[in-house]
Coordinates of C-alpha atoms and ligand atoms in Angstrom, one line a residue:
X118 CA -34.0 52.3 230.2
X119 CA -35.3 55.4 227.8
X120 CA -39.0 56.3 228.4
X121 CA -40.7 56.0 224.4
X122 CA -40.4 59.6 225.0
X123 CA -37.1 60.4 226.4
X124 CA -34.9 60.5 223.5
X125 CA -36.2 61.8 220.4
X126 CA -33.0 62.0 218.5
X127 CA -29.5 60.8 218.4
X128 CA -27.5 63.7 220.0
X129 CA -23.8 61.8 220.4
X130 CA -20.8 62.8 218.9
X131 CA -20.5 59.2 216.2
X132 CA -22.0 59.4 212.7
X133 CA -22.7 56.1 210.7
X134 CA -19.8 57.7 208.4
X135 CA -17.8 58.4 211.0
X136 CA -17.4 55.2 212.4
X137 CA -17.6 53.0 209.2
X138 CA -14.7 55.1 208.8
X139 CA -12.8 54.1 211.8
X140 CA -13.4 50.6 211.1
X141 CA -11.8 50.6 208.2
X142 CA -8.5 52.7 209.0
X143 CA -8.0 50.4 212.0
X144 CA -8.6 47.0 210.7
X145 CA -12.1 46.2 211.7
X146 CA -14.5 46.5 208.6
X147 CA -13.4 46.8 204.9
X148 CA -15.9 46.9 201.7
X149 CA -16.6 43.9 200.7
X150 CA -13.8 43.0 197.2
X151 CA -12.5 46.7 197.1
X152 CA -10.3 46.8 194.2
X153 CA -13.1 45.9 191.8
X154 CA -15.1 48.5 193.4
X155 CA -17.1 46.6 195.8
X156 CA -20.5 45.3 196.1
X157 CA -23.3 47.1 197.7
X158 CA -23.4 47.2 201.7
X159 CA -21.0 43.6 201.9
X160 CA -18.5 43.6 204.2
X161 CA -15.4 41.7 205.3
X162 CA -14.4 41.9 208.9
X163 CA -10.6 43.0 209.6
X164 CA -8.3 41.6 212.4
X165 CA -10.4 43.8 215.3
X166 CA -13.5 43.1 213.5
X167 CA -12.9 39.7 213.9
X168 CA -12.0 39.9 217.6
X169 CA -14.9 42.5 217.8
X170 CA -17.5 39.9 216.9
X171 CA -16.7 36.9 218.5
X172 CA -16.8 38.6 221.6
X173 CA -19.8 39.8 221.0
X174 CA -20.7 36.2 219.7
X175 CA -19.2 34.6 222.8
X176 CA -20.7 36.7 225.4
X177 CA -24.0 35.9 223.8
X178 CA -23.3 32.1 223.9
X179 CA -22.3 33.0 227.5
X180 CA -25.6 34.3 228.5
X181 CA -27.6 32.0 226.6
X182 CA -26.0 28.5 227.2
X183 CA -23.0 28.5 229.3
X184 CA -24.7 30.1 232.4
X185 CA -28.0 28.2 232.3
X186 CA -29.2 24.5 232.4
X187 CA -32.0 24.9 230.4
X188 CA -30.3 26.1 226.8
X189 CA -28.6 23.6 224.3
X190 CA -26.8 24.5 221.2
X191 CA -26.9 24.0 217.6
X192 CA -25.3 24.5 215.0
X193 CA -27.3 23.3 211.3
X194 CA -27.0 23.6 207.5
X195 CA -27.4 26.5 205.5
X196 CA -29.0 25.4 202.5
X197 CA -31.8 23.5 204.2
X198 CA -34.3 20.9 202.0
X199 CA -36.3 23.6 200.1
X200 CA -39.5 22.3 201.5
X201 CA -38.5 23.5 205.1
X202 CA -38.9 27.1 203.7
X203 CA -42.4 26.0 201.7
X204 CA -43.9 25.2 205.0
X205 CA -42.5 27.9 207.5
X206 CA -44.2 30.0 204.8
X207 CA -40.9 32.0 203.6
X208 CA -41.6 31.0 200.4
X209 CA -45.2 32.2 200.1
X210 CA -45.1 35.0 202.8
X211 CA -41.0 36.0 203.2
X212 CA -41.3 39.1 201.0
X213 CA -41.2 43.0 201.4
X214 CA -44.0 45.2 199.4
X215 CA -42.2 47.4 197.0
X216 CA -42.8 50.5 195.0
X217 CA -41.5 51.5 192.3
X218 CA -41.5 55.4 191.0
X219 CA -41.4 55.4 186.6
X220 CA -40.2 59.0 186.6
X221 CA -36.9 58.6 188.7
X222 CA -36.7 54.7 188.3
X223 CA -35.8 54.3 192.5
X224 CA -37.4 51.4 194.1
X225 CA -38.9 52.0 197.4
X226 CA -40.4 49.7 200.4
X227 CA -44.1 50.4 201.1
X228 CA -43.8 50.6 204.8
X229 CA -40.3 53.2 204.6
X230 CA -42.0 55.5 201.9
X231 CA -42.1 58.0 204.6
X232 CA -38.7 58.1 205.4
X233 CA -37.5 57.3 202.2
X234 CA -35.4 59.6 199.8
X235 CA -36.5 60.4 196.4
X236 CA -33.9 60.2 193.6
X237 CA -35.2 63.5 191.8
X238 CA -35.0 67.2 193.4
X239 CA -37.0 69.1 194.5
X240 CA -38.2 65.9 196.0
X241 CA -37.5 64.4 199.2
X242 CA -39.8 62.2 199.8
X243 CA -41.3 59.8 196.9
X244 CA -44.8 60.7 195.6
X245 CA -44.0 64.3 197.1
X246 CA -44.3 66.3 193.6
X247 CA -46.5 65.5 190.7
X248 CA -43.6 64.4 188.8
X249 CA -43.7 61.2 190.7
X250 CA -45.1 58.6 189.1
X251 CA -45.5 55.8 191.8
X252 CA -46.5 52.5 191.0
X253 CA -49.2 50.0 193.7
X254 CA -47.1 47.7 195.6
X255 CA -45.5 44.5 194.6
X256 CA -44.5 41.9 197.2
X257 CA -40.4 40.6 196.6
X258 CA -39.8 37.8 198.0
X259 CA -36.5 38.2 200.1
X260 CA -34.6 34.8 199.9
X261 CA -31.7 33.9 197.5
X262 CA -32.2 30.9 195.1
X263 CA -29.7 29.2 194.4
X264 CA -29.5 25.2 192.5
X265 CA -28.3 22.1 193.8
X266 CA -26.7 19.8 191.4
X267 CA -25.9 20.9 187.5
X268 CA -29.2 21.5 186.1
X269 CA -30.8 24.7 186.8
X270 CA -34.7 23.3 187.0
X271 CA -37.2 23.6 189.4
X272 CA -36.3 20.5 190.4
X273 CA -33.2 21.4 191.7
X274 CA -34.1 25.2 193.3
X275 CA -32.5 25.6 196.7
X276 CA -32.7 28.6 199.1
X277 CA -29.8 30.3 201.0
X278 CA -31.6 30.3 204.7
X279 CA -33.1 34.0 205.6
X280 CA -32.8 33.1 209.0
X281 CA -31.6 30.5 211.2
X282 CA -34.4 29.9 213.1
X283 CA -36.2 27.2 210.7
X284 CA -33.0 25.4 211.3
X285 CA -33.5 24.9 214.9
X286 CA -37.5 23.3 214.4
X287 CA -36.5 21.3 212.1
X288 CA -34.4 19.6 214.8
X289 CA -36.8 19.6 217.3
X290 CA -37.3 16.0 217.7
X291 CA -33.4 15.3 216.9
X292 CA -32.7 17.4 219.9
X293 CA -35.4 16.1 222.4
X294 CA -34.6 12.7 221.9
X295 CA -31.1 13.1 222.4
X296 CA -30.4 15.5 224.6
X297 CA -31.7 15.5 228.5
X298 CA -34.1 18.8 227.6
X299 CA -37.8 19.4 228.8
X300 CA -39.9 22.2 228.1
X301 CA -39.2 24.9 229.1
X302 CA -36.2 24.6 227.2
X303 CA -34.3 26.5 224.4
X304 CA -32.2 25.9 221.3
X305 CA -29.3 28.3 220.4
X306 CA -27.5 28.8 217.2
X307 CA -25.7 31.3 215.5
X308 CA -24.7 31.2 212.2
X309 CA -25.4 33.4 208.8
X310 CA -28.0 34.2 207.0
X311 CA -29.0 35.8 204.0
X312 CA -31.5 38.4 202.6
X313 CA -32.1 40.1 199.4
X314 CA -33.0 43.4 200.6
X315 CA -33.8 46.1 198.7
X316 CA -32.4 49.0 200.8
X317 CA -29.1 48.1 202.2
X318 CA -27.9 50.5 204.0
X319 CA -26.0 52.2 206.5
X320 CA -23.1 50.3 207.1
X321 CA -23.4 47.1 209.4
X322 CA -27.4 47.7 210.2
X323 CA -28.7 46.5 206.9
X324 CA -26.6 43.9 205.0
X325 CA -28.0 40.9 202.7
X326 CA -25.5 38.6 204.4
X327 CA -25.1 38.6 208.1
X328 CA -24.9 36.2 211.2
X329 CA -28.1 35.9 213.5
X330 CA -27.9 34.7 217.5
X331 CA -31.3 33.1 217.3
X332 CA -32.4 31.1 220.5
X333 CA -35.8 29.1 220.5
X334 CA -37.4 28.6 223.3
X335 CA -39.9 25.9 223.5
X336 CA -42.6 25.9 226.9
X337 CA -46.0 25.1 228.0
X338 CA -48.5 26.7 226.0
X339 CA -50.0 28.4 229.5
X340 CA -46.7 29.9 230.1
X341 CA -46.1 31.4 226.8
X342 CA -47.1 35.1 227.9
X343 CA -44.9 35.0 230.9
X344 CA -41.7 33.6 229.1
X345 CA -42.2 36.4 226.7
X346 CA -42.1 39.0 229.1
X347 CA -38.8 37.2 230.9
X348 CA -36.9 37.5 227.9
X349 CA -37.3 41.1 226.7
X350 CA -36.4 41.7 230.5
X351 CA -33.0 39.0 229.9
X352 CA -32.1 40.9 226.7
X353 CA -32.1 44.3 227.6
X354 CA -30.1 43.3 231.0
X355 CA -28.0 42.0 228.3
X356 CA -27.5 44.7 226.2
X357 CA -27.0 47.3 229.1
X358 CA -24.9 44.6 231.2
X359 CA -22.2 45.0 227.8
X360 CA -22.5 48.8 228.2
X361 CA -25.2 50.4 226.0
X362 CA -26.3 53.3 227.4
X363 CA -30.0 52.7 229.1
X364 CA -30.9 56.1 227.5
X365 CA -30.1 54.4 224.1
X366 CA -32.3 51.4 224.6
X367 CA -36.2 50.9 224.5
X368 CA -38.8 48.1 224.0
X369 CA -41.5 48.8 221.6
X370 CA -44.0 46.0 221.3
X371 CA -45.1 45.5 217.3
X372 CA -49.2 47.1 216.6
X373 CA -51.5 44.0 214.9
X374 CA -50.8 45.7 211.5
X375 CA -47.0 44.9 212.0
X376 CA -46.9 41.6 213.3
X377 CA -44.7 38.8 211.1
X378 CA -47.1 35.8 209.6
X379 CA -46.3 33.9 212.4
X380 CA -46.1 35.5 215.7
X381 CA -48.9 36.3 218.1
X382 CA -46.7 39.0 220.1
X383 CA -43.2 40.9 219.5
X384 CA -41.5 42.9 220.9
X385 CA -38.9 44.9 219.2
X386 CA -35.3 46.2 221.3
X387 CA -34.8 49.3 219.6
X388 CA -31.4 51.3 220.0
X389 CA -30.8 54.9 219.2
X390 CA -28.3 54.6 216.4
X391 CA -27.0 58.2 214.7
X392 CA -30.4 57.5 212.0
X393 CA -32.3 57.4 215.1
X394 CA -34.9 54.7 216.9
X395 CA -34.3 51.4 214.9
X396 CA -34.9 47.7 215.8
X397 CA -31.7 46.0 217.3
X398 CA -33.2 42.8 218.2
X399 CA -36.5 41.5 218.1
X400 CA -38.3 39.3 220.7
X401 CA -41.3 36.7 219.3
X402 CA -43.5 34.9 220.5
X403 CA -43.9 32.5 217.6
X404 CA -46.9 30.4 219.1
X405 CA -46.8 26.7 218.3
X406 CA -47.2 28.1 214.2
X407 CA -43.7 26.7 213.2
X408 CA -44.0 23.0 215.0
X409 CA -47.2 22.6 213.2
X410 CA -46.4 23.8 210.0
X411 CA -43.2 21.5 210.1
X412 CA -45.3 18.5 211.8
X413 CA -47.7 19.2 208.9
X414 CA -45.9 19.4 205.8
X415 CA -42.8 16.7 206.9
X416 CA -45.3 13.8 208.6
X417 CA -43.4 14.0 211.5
X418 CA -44.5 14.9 214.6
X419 CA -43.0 17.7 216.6
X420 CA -44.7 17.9 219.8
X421 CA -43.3 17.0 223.8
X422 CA -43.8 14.0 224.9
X423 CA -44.0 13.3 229.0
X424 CA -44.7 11.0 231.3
X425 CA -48.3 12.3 231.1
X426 CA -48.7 15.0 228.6
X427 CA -48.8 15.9 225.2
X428 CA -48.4 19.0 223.8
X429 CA -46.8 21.0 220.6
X430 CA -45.2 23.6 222.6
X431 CA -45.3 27.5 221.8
X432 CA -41.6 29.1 221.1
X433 CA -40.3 32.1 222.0
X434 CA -37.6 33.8 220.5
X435 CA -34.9 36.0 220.8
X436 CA -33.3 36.9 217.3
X437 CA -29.8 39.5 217.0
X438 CA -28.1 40.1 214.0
X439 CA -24.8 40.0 214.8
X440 CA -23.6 43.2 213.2
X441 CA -26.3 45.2 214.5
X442 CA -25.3 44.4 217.6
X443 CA -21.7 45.7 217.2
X444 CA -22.6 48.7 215.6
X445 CA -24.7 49.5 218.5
X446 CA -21.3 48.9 220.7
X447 CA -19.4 51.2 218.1
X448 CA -21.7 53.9 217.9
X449 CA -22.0 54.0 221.8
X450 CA -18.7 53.6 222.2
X451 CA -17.6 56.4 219.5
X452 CA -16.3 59.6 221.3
X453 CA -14.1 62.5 220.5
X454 CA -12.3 65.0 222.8
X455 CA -9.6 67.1 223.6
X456 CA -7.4 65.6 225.8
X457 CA -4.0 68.4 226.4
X458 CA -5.1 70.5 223.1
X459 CA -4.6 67.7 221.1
X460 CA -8.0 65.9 219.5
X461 CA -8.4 62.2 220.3
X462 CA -11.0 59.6 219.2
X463 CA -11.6 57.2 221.6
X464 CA -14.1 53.6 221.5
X465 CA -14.8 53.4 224.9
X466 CA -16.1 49.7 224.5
X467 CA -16.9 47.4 227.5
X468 CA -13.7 45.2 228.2
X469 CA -15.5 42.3 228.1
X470 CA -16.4 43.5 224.2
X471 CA -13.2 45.3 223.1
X472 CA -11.2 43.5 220.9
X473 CA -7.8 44.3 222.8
X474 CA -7.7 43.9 226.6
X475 CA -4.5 45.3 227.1
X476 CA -1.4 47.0 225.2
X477 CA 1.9 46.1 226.5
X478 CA 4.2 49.1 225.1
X479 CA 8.6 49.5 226.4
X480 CA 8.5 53.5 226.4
X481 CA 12.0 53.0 224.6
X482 CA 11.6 50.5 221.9
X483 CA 15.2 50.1 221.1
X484 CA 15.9 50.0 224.4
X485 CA 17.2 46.5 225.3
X486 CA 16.3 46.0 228.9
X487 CA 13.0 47.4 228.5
X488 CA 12.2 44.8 225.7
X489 CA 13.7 42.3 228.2
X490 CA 10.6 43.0 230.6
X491 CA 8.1 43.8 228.2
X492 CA 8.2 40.9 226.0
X493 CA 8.0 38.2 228.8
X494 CA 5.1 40.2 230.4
X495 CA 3.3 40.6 227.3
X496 CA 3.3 36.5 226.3
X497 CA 2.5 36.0 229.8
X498 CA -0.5 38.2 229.6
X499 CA -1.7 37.1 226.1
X500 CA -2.3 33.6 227.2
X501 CA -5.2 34.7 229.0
X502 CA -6.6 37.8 227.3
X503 CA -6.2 39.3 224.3
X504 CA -3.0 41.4 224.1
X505 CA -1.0 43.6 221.6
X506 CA 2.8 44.6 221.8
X507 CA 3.7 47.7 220.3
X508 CA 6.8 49.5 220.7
X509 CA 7.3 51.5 217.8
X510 CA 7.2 55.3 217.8
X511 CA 6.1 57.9 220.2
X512 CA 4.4 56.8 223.2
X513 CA 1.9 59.4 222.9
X514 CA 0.9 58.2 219.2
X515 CA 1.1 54.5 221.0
X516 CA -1.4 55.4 222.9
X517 CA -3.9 56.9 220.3
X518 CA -3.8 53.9 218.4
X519 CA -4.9 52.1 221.5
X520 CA -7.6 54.5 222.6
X521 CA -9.3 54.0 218.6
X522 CA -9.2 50.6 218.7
X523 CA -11.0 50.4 222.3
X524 CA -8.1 48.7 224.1
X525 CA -9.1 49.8 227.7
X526 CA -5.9 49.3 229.3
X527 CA -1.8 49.6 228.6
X528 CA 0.9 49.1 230.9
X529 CA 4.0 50.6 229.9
X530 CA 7.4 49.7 231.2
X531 CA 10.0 52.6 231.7
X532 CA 13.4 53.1 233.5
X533 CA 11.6 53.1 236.8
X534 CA 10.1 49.2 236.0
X535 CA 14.0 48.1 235.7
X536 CA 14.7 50.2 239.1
X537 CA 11.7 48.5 241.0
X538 CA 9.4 46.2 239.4
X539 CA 6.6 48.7 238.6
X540 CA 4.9 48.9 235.3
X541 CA 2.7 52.5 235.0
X542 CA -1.5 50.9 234.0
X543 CA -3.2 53.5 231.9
X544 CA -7.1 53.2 231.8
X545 CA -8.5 54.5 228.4
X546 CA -11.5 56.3 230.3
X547 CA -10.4 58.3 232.7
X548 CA -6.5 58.6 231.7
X549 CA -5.5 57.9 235.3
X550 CA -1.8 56.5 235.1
X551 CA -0.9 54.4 238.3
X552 CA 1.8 52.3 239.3
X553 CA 1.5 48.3 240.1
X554 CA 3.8 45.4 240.5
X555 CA 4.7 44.1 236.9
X556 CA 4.2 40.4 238.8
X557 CA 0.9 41.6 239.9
X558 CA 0.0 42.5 236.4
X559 CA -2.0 39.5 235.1
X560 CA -4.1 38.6 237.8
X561 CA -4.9 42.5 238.0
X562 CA -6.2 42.8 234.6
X563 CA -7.9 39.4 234.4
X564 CA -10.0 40.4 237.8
X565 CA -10.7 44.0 236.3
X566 CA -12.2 41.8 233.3
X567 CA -14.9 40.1 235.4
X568 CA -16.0 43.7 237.1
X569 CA -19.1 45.7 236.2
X570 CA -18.5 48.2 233.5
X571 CA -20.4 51.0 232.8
X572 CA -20.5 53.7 230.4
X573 CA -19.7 57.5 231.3
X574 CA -22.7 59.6 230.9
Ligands
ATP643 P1 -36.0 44.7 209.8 O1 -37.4 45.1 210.2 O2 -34.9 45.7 210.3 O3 -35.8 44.3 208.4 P2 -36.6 42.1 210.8 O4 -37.8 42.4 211.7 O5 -36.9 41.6 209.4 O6 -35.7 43.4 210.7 P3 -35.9 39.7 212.1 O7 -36.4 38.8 211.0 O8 -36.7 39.8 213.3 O9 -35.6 41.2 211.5 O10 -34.4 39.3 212.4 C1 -33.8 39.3 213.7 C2 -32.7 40.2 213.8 O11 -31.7 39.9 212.8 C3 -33.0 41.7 213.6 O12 -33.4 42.2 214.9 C4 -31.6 42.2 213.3 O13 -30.8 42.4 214.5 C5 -31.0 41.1 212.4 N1 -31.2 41.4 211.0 C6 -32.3 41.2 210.3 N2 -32.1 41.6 209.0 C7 -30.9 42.1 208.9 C8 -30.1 42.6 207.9 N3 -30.5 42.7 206.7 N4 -28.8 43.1 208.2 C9 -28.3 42.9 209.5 N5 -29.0 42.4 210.5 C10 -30.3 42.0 210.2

């Protein structure tokens, strides 16, 4: 993983632009309600996007419940009894400090005025030139209100959940008195949430609503420290183990001055996107703050129970955004080259993560006993992976389209597969064309799946 000081700035051949672009001429991410011109940084997720995220969504529930014993799920509501948000202290504390500049009307937040771009030339930054007018900070609260009911009162205010964690210790006692859990044990859930920011931006990193893989983890008070520490370590083996580059990836533990109301440690995951160093997913170590502010305000008491202890246990916690997460495998993935004088684009995606496995393309579409192999291989193959069938056009152009959707394999059946039984495999990466048995095809492919991957350098 990247020394603080390795990197210092994104030097790859992907832009933010360049790949929002991508995503929307193949099918993965369009604007958000287009033909009436959108609405700020929302966006709906194409066929690939689709296939894009819950891979990225399954191998996350595969790491974090399916291959331990000590993780259950969950799965709760999101509009939660508005008092759950009164005592986490979203409703008091959930907010971002904001600045406002009277000459060119932007909005700023307090802690990005540095990196911030004025609205008026010759200014860059805000408060650069005497022409800005900068007003103190003002603290916006962050969480959508919405009403339950017909009457819009006070009454009846609801919140749209900023996070999904609130969810999980709220169900705290639901879950240890059903389920066969003891500390130290954890509570998964991913689901969306929402946020009124006040500088969306940059395509999938900052969105107001987006899905979060939040996992609390409940343990002994004493062992709080060290089951911090063992998750950053789980996460970035995560996040490298699905192909980000190590020299993309870095922990940065949060100063005093930054950390969040409730957490005694954190430690950000920052990746090296194309706008440089930013948080991909942060690791808290909440304390015991939420159990007691929920056993407080509710009555009930959310503490473990033994055979011969009693404790309110501290949580830690692992929280990804979703989208985040696959634009970091976009933008890693992103590549151009010239391959035979002709320019191709190429997501070179972990398998495990692409949304396509495998392309199944007759070199001659109209040819009938090509079909005649190709289609049967293809269902055959698409009952255990992913898989497209595509025989329209040039091969070469077939090919292409693969290559910008990620697809890291294609097997192609030609006149010698109807002489001999061979389909030719093409790997995305490294071009190679070989020959293999078309009978041999699936369990080929589905073994490849379940090897290491790693990105070229
Ligand atoms: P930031 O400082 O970038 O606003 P945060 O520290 O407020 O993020 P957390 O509350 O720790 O974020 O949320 C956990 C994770 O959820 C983040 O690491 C990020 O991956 C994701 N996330 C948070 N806010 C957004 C957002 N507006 N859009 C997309 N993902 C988000």
């Amino acid at each position: 993983m990247a020394a603080p000081e390795q990197l210092e700035a994104y030097e790859g051949p992907a832009t933010i632009e360049k790949v929002a672009a991508l995503c929307r001429r193949r099918g993965f991410v369009f604007p958000t309600s287009d033909i009436y011109g959108g609405l700020g940084s929302s966006f709906d997720f194409g066929h690939y996007g689709v296939l894009l995220i819950q891979n990225v969504k399954s191998e996350w529930q595969r790491s974090m419940i399916q291959e331990r014993d000590d993780v259950v799920a969950l799965d709760s509501a999101i509009i939660l009894n508005p008092q759950v948000w009164v005592a986490s202290g979203h409703v008091g504390g959930f907010s971002d400090p904001l600045i406002d500049c009277r000459t060119c009307k932007h909005r700023f937040r307090a802690d990005h005025l540095e990196t911030s771009q004025c609205g008026r030339r010759p200014s860059k930054r805000p408060g650069e030139t005497a022409d800005c007018d900068l007003t103190e900070a003002r603290d916006f609260n962050l969480m959508f209100e919405t009403f339950i009911g017909p009457v819009r009162e006070d009454a009846s205010r609801a919140y749209l959940r900023p996070e999904t964690a609130q969810g999980i210790f709220v169900n705290f006692k639901n879950v240890t008195s059903s389920m066969r859990v003891k500390p130290p044990f954890g509570i998964a859930q991913i689901g969306k949430s929402f946020r009124n920011e006040i500088t969306p931006g940059n395509f999938l990193f900052r969105v107001r609503e987006f899905e979060q893989m939040e996992m609390e983890f409940f343990v002994p008070p004493a062992e709080a420290a060290e089951w911090h520490t063992y998750w950053i370590n789980e996460r970035v083996r995560w996040h490298l183990d699905l192909g980000l580059r190590p020299s993309h990836l870095r922990v940065r533990a949060h100063g005093a001055d930054e950390l969040s109301h409730y957490s005694s440690a954190t430690s950000d995951l920052e990746f090296l996107y194309p706008i440089g160093w930013q948080e991909l997913e942060g690791v808290a170590n909440r304390g015991d703050y939420d159990l007691n502010q929920h056993s407080e305000a509710s009555g009930t008491k959310l503490e473990w129970i033994g055979h011969e202890e009693r404790y309110v246990p501290h949580v830690i916690e692992p929280a990804l955004g979703v989208g985040r997460s696959a634009l970091a495998f976009l933008v890693d993935a992103y590549d151009e080259e010239v391959v035979a004088d002709r320019p191709r684009t190429v997501l070179r995606l972990h398998p495990r993560i692409a949304p396509v496995k495998v392309a199944v393309l007759p070199l001659i579409g109209k040819e009938a006993p090509m079909v005649e192999k190709a289609r049967p291989l293809y269902e055959e193959l698409r009952k255990v992976m992913s898989a497209e069938y595509d025989d329209s056009g040039q091969i070469g152009k077939r090919y292409r389209r693969q290559d910008e959707i990620g697809t890291p394999w294609a097997l192609t059946i030609d006149e010698q597969t109807l002489a001999d039984g061979t389909v030719t495999l093409r790997d995305r990466d490294t071009l190679e064309q070989e020959r293999i048995p078309l009978d041999g095809a699936k369990a080929l492919l589905a073994d490849r799946l379940e090897q290491p991957w790693h990105p070229r350098s």
